Tab-separated table of C-alpha atoms and ligand atoms in Angstrom:
chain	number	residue	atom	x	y	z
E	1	UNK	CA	-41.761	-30.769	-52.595
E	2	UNK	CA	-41.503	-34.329	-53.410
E	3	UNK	CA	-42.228	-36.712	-51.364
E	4	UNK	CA	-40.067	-39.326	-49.380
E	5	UNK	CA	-40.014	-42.577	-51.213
E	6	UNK	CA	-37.437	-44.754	-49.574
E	7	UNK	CA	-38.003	-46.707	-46.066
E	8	UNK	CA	-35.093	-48.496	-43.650
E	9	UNK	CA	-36.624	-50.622	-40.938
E	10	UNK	CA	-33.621	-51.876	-38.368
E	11	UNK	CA	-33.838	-54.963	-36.955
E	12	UNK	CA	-31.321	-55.777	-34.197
E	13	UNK	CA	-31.155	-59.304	-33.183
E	14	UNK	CA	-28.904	-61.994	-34.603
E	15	UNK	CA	-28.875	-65.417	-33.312
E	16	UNK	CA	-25.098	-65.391	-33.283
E	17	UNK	CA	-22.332	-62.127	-32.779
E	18	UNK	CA	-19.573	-62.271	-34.937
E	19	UNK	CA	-16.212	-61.370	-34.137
E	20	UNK	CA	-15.799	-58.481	-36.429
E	21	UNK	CA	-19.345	-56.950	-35.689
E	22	UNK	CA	-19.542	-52.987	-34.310
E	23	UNK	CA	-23.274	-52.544	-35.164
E	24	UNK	CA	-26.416	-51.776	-33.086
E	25	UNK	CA	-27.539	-55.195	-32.628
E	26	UNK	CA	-28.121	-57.523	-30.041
E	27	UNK	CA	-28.631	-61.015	-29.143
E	28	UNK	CA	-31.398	-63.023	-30.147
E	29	UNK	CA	-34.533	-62.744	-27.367
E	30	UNK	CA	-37.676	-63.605	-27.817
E	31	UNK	CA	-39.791	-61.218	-25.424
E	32	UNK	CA	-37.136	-58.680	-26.238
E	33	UNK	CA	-38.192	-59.140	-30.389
E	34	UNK	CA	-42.089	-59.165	-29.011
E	35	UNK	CA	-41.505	-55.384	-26.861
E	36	UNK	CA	-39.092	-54.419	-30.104
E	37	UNK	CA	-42.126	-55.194	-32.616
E	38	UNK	CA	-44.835	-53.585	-30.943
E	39	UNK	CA	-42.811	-50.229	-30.661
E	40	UNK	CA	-41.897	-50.726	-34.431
E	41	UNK	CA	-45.095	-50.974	-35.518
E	42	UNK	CA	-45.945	-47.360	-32.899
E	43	UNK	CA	-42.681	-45.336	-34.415
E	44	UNK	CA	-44.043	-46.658	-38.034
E	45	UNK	CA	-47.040	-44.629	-37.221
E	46	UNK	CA	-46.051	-41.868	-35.864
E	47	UNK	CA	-43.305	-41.029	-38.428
E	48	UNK	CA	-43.925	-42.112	-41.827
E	49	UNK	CA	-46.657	-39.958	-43.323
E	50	UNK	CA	-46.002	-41.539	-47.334
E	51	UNK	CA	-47.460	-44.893	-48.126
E	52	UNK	CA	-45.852	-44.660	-51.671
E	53	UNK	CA	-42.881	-45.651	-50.371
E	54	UNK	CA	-40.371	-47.167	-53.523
E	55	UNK	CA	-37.996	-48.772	-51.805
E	56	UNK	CA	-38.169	-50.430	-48.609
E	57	UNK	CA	-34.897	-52.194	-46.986
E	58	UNK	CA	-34.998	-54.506	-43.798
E	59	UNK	CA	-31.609	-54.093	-42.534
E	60	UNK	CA	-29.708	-55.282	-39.080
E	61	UNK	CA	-28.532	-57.122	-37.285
E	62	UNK	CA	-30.184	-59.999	-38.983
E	63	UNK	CA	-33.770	-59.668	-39.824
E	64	UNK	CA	-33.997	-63.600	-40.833
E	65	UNK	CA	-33.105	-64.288	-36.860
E	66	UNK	CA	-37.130	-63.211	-36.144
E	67	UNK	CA	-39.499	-66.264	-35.932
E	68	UNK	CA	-41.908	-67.206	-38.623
E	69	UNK	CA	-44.488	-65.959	-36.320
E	70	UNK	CA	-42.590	-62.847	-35.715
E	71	UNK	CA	-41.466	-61.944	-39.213
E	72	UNK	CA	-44.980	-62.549	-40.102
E	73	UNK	CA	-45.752	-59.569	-37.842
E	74	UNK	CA	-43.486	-57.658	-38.977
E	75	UNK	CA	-44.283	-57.875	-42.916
E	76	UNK	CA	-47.678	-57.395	-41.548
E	77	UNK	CA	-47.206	-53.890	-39.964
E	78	UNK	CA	-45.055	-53.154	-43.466
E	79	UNK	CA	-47.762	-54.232	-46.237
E	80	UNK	CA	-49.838	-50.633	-45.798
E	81	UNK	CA	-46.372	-49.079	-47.390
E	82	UNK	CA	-45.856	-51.587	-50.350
E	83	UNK	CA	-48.319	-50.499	-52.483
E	84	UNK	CA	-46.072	-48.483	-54.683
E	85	UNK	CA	-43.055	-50.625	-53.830
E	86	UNK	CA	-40.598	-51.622	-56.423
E	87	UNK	CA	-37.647	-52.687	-54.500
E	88	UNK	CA	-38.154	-54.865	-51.427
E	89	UNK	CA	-35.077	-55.484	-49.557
E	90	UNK	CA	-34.531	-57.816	-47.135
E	91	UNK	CA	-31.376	-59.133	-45.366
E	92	UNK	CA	-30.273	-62.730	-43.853
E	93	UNK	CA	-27.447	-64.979	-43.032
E	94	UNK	CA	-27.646	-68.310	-44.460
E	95	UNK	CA	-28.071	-70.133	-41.164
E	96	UNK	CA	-31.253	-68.783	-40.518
E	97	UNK	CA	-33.366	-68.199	-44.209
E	98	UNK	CA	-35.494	-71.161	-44.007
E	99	UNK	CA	-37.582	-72.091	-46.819
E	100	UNK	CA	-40.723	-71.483	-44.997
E	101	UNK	CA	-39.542	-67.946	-44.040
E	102	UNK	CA	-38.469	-67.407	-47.727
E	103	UNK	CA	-42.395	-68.338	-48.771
E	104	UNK	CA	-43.265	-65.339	-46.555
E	105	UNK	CA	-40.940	-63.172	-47.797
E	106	UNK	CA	-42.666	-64.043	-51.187
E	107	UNK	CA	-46.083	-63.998	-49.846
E	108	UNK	CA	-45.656	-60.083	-49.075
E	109	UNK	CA	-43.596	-59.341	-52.318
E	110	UNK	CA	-40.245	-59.050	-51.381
E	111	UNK	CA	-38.137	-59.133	-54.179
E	112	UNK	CA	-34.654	-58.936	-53.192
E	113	UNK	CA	-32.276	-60.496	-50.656
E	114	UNK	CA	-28.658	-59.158	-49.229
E	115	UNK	CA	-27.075	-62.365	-47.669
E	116	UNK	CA	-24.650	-62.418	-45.467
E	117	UNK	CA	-21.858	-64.876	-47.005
E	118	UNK	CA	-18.413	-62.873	-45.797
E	119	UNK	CA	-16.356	-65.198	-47.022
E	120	UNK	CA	-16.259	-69.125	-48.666
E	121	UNK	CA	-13.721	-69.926	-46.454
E	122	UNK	CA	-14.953	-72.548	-43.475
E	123	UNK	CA	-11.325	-71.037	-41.975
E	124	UNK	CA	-12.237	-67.656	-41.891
E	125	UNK	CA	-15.737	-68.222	-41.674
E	126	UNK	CA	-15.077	-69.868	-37.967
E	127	UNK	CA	-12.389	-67.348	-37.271
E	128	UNK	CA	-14.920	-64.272	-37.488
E	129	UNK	CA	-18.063	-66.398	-35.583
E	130	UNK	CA	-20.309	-66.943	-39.101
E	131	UNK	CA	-23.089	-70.062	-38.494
E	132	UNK	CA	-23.086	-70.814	-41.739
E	133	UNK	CA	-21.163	-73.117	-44.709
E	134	UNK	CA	-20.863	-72.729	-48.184
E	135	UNK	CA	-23.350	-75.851	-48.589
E	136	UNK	CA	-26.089	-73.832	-47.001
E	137	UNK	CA	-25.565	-70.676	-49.012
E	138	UNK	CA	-25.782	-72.857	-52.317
E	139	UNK	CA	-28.954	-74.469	-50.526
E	140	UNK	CA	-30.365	-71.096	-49.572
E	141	UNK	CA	-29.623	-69.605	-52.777
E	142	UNK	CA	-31.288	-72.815	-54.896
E	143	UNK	CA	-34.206	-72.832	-52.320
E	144	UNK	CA	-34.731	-68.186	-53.656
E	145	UNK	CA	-34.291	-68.824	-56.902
E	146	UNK	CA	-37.341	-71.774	-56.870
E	147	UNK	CA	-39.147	-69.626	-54.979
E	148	UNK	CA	-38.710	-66.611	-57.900
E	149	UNK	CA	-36.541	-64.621	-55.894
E	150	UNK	CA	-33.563	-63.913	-58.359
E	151	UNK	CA	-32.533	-60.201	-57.354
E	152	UNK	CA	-30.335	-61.860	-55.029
E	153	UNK	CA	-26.970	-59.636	-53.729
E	154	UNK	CA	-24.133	-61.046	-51.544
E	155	UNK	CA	-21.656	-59.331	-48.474
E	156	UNK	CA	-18.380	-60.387	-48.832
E	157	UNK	CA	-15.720	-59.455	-46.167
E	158	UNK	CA	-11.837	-58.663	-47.661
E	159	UNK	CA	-8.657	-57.868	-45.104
E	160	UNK	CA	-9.678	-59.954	-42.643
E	161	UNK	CA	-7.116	-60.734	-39.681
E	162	UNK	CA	-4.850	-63.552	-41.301
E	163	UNK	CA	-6.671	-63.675	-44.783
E	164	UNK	CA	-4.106	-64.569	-47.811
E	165	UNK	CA	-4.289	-63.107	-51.405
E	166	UNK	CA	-5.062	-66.875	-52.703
E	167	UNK	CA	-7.815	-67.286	-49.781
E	168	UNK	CA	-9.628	-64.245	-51.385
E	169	UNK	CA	-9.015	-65.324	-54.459
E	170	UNK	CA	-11.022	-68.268	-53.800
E	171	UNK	CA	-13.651	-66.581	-52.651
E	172	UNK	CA	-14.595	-64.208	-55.713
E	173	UNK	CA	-14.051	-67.080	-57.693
E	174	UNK	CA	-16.469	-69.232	-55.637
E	175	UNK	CA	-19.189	-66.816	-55.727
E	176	UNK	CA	-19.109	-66.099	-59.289
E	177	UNK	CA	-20.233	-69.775	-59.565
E	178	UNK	CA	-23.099	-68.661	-57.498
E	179	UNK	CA	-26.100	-67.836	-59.665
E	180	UNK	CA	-26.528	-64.080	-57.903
E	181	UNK	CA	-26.708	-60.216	-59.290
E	182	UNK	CA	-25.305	-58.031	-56.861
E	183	UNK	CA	-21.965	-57.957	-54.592
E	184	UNK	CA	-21.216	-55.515	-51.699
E	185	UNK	CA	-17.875	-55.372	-50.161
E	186	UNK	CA	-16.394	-54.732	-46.792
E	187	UNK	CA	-12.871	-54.006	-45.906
E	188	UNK	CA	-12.494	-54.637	-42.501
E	189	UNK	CA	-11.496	-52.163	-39.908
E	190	UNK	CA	-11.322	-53.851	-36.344
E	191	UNK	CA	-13.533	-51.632	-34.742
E	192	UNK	CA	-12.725	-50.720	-30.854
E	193	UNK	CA	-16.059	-52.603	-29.652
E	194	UNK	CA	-15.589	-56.107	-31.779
E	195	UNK	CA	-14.188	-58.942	-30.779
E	196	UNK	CA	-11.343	-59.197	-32.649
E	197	UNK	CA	-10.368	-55.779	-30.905
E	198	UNK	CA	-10.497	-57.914	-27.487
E	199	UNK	CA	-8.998	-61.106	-28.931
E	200	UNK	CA	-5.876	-58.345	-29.512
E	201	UNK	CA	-6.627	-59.320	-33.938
E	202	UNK	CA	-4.749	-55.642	-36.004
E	203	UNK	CA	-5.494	-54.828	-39.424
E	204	UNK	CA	-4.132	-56.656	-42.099
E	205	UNK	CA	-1.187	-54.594	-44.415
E	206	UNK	CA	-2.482	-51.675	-46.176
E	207	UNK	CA	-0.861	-53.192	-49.494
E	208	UNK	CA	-2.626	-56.686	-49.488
E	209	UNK	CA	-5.843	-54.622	-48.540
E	210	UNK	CA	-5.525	-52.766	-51.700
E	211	UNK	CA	-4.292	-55.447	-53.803
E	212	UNK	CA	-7.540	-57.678	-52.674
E	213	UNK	CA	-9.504	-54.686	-53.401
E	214	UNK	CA	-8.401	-53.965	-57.361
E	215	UNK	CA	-8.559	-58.015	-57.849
E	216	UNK	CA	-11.857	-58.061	-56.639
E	217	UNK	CA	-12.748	-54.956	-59.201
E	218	UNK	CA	-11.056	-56.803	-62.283
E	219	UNK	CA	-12.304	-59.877	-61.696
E	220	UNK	CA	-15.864	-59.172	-61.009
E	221	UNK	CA	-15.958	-56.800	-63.899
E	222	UNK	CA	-15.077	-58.779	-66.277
E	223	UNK	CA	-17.538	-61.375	-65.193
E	224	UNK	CA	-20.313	-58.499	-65.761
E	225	UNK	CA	-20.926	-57.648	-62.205
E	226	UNK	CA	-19.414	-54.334	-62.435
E	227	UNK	CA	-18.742	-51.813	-60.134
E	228	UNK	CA	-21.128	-48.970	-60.071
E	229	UNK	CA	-20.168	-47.555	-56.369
E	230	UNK	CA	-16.980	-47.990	-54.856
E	231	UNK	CA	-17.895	-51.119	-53.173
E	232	UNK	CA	-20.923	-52.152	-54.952
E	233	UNK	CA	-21.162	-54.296	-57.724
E	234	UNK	CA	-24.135	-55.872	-60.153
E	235	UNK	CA	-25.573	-57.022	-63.410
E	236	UNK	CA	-27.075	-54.757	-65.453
E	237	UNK	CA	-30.362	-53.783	-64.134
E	238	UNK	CA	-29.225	-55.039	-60.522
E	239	UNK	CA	-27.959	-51.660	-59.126
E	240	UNK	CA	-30.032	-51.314	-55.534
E	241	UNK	CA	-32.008	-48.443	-55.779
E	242	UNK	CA	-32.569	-48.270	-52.136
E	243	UNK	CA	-28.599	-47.405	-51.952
E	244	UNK	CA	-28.838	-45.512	-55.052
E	245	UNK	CA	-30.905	-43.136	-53.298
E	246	UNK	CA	-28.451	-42.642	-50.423
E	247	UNK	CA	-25.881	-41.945	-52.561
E	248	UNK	CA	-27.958	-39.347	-54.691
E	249	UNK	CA	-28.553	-38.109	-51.325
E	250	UNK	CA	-32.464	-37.951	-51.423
E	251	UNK	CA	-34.436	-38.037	-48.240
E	252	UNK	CA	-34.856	-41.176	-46.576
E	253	UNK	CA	-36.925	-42.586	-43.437
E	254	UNK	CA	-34.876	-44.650	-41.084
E	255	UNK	CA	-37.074	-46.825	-37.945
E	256	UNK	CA	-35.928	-48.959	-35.510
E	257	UNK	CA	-33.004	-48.958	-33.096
E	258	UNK	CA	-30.085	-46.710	-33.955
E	259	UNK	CA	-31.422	-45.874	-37.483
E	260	UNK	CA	-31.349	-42.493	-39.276
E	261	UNK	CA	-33.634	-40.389	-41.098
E	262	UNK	CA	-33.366	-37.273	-43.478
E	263	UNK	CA	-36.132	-35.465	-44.058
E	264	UNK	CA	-34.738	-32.129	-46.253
E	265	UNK	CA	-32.510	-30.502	-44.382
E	266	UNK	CA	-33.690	-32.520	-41.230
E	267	UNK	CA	-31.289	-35.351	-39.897
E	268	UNK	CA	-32.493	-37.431	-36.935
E	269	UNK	CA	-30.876	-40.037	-35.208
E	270	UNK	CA	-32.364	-42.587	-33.503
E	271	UNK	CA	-31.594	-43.822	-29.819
E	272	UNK	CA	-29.533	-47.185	-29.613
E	273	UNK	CA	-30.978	-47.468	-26.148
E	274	UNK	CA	-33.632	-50.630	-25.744
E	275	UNK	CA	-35.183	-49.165	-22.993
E	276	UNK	CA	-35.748	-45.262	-24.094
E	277	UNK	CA	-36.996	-47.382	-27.698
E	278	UNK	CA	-39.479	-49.015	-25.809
E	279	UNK	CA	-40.799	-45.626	-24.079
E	280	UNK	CA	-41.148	-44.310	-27.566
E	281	UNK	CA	-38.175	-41.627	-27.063
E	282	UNK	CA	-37.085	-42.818	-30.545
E	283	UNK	CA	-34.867	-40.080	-31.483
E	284	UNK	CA	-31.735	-39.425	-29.755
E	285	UNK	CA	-30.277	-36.263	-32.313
E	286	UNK	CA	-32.586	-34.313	-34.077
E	287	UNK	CA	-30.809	-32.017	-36.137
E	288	UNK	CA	-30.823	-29.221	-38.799
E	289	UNK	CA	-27.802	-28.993	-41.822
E	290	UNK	CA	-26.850	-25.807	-43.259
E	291	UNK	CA	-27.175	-25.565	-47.112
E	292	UNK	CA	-23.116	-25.715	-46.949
E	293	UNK	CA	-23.516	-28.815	-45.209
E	294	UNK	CA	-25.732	-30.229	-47.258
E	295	UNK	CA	-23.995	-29.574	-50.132
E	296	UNK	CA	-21.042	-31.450	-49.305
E	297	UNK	CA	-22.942	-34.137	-48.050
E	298	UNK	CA	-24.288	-34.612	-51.522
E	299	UNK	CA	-20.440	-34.585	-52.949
E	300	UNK	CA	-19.769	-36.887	-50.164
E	301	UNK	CA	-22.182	-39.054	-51.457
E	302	UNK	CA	-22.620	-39.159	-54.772
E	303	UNK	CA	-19.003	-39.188	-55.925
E	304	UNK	CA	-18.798	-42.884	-54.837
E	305	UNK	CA	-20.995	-43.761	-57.745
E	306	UNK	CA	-19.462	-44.294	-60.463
E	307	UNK	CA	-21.848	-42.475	-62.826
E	308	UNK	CA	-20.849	-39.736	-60.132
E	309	UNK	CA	-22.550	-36.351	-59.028
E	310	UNK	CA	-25.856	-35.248	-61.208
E	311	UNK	CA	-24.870	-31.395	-61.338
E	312	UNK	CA	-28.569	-30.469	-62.544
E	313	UNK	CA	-29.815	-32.355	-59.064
E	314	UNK	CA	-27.830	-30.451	-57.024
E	315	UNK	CA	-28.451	-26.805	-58.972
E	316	UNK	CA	-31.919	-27.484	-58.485
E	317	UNK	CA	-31.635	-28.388	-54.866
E	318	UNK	CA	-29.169	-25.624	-53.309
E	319	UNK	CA	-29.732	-22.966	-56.330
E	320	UNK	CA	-26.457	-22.544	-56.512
E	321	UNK	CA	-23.859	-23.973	-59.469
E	322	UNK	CA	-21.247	-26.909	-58.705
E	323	UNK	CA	-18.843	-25.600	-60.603
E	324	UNK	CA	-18.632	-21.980	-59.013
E	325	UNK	CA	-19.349	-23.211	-55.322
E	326	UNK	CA	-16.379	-25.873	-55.488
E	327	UNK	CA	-14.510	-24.106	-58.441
E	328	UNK	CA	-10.534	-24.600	-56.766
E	329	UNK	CA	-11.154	-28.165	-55.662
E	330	UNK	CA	-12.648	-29.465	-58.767
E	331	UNK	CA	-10.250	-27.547	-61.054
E	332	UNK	CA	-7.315	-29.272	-58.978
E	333	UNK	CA	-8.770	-32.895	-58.721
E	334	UNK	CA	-9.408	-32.623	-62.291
E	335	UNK	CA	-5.805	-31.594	-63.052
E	336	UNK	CA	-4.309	-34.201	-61.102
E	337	UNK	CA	-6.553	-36.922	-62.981
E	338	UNK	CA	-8.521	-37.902	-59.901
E	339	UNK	CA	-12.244	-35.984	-61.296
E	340	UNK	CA	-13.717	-35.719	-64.381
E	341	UNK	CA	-16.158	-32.155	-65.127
E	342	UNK	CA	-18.381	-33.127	-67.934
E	343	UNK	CA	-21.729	-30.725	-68.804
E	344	UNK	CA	-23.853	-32.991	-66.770
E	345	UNK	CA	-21.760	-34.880	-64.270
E	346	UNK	CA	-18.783	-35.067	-62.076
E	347	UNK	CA	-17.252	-38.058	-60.982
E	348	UNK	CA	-14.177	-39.821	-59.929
E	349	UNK	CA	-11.728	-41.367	-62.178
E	350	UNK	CA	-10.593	-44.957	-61.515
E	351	UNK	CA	-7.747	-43.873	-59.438
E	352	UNK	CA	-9.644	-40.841	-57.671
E	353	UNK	CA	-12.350	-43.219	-56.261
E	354	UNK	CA	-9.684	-45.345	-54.716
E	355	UNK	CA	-8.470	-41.818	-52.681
E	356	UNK	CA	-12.312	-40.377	-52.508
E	357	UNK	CA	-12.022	-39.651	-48.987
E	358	UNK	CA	-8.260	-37.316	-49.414
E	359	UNK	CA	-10.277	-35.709	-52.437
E	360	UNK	CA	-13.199	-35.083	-50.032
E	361	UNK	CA	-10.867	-33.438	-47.405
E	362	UNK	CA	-10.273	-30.596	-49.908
E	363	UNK	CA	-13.879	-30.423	-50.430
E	364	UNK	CA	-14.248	-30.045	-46.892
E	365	UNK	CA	-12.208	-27.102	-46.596
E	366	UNK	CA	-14.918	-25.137	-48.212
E	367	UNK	CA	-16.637	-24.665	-44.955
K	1	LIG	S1	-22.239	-58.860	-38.616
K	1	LIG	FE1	-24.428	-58.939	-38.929
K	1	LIG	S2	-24.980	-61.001	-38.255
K	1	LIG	FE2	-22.961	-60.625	-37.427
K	1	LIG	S3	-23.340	-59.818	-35.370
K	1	LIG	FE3	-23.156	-58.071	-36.741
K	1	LIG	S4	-25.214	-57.545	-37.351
K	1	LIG	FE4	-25.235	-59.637	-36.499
């Protein structure tokens, strides 16, 4: 059996909620990171047996909201993993990566940084609650890049509550100035427990969505940040292989507040409750998926890359063949040009990735 090579550590403070936000995260409080740290460094531990680890991603909230002092801790408690690591993830908004805290980062090899920009627009920026300005994302990018951090990916944010076309526009075409490797988009969906919900914001039209969407695609492609997963885009070499693994659907271990783990056919969710995280009951769900689950989970997945399902992979994991256990629905998607079957791979065409999640419906009704 091999062993799990790929490490998510939640952190769930920010200094600052944004209007948008749905995610388990929390306020900025210092005794509340000191109690969150210490039972960390007790569920790191207890539950992950591999110090090989590959990949390692600190996600959030917003890891970069943790003190010098704190962070320092927390890299600390992290360094017995690294010895194998190739990819070193960490995230940040631009307010709060400092150059001293990029130094550590450096100082305990982390080689690659997800900021959170959203948007380049100081109008939209204040409308969802960002710190930050497009000066101190050029700043914070200048200040990685002397430091030899160059793996360097960006969040943008599209369909935001009152966003125009041109307004996006501006945006892609602002960041590609920015010397960077690696963009991840959002759409936004106001989630019921954001702020926008309660300030009464709706969606933006389903038509402008889509239209932002295929001009992102176009444009970032032919810059040579191309799309490689339905949101995800990078340079040649850039791909995260942290994410990559998700989407091949390997196993994964997930610490920290509200994160998730999948050990084989084991899935365990972590509690998003402070107080039973601090009692060490980390997991909330702890729970078993039949091999028909599983093997639509790893459709799920791995058709939003666009290099698509490795049918080998999943032969070798579930013994059984692709094309006999999904024969009607692949047959049909390929028919109506949204799949393509080769020998080794299936994936989605242009058009099918756009309408993965009506393809996966019919993939569903397996069951
Ligand atoms: S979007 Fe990120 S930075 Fe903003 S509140 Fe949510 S987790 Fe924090």
């Amino acid at each position: 059996m091999t062993k799990n090579k790929h490490l998510y550590v939640h952190i769930p403070f920010c200094n600052n909620i944004c209007y948008y936000c749905d995610f388990t995260r929390c306020k900025y409080n210092e005794d509340l990171v000191e109690k969150y740290l210490d039972s960390l460094q007790f569920e790191l531990s207890q539950r992950v047996d591999n110090f090989d680890i590959e990949t390692i991603y600190i996600g959030g909230g917003t890891p970069s909201s943790l003190t010098e002092l704190q962070l320092n801790k927390l890299l600390t408690m992290l360094k017995p993993y690294t010895n194998s690591v190739i990819e070193y993830t960490f995230e940040a908004n631009p307010d709060s990566l400092t150059l001293n805290k990029i130094k550590l980062l450096k100082q305990f090899s982390i080689n690659r940084i997800s900021l959170g920009v959203q948007s380049t627009e100081q109008r939209l920026l204040k409308l969802m609650n960002r710190q930050h300005d497009q000066t101190m994302v050029e700043e914070v990018i200048n200040n990685l890049n002397t430091m030899g951090i160059h793996n360097i990916s960006i969040d943008l944010i599209y369909s935001l509550p009152t966003q125009t076309m041109d307004e996006w526009k501006n945006t892609i075409d602002e960041t590609l100035l920015l010397d960077i490797k690696h963009i991840s988009l959002y759409s936004l969906t106001i989630e019921e427990n954001s702020v926008f919900n309660k300030k009464g914001y709706s969606n933006l039209d389903i038509d402008i969505e889509t239209d932002m969407y295929f001009y992102a695609i176009e444009t970032l492609n032919k810059a040579g940040i191309n799309q490689y997963e339905i949101a995800n885009f990078a340079v040649e070499g850039y791909q995260s292989k942290h994410n990559t693994a998700y989407w091949n659907y390997n196993d994964f271990y997930g610490i920290g507040l509200g994160s998730s783990c999948k050990i084989n056919e084991n899935r365990f969710d972590n509690t998003t409750n402070f107080i039973k995280y601090f009692n060490h009951n980390f997991i909330d769900i702890d729970y078993k998926l039949s091999t028909s689950d599983n093997m639509f989970e790893m459709v799920m997945m791995s058709l939003r890359m666009k290099k698509g399902l490795d049918k080998n992979l999943f032969k070798s994991r579930y013994g059984f063949d692709i094309d006999i256990v999904y024969q009607e629905q692949i047959k049909a998607n390929v028919k109506k040009g949204n799949l393509i079957n080769s020998d080794t791979n299936l994936k989605c065409t242009d058009s099918g990735l756009y309408i993965l999640n009506t393809i996966l419906e019919e993939f569903l009704l397996n069951d």
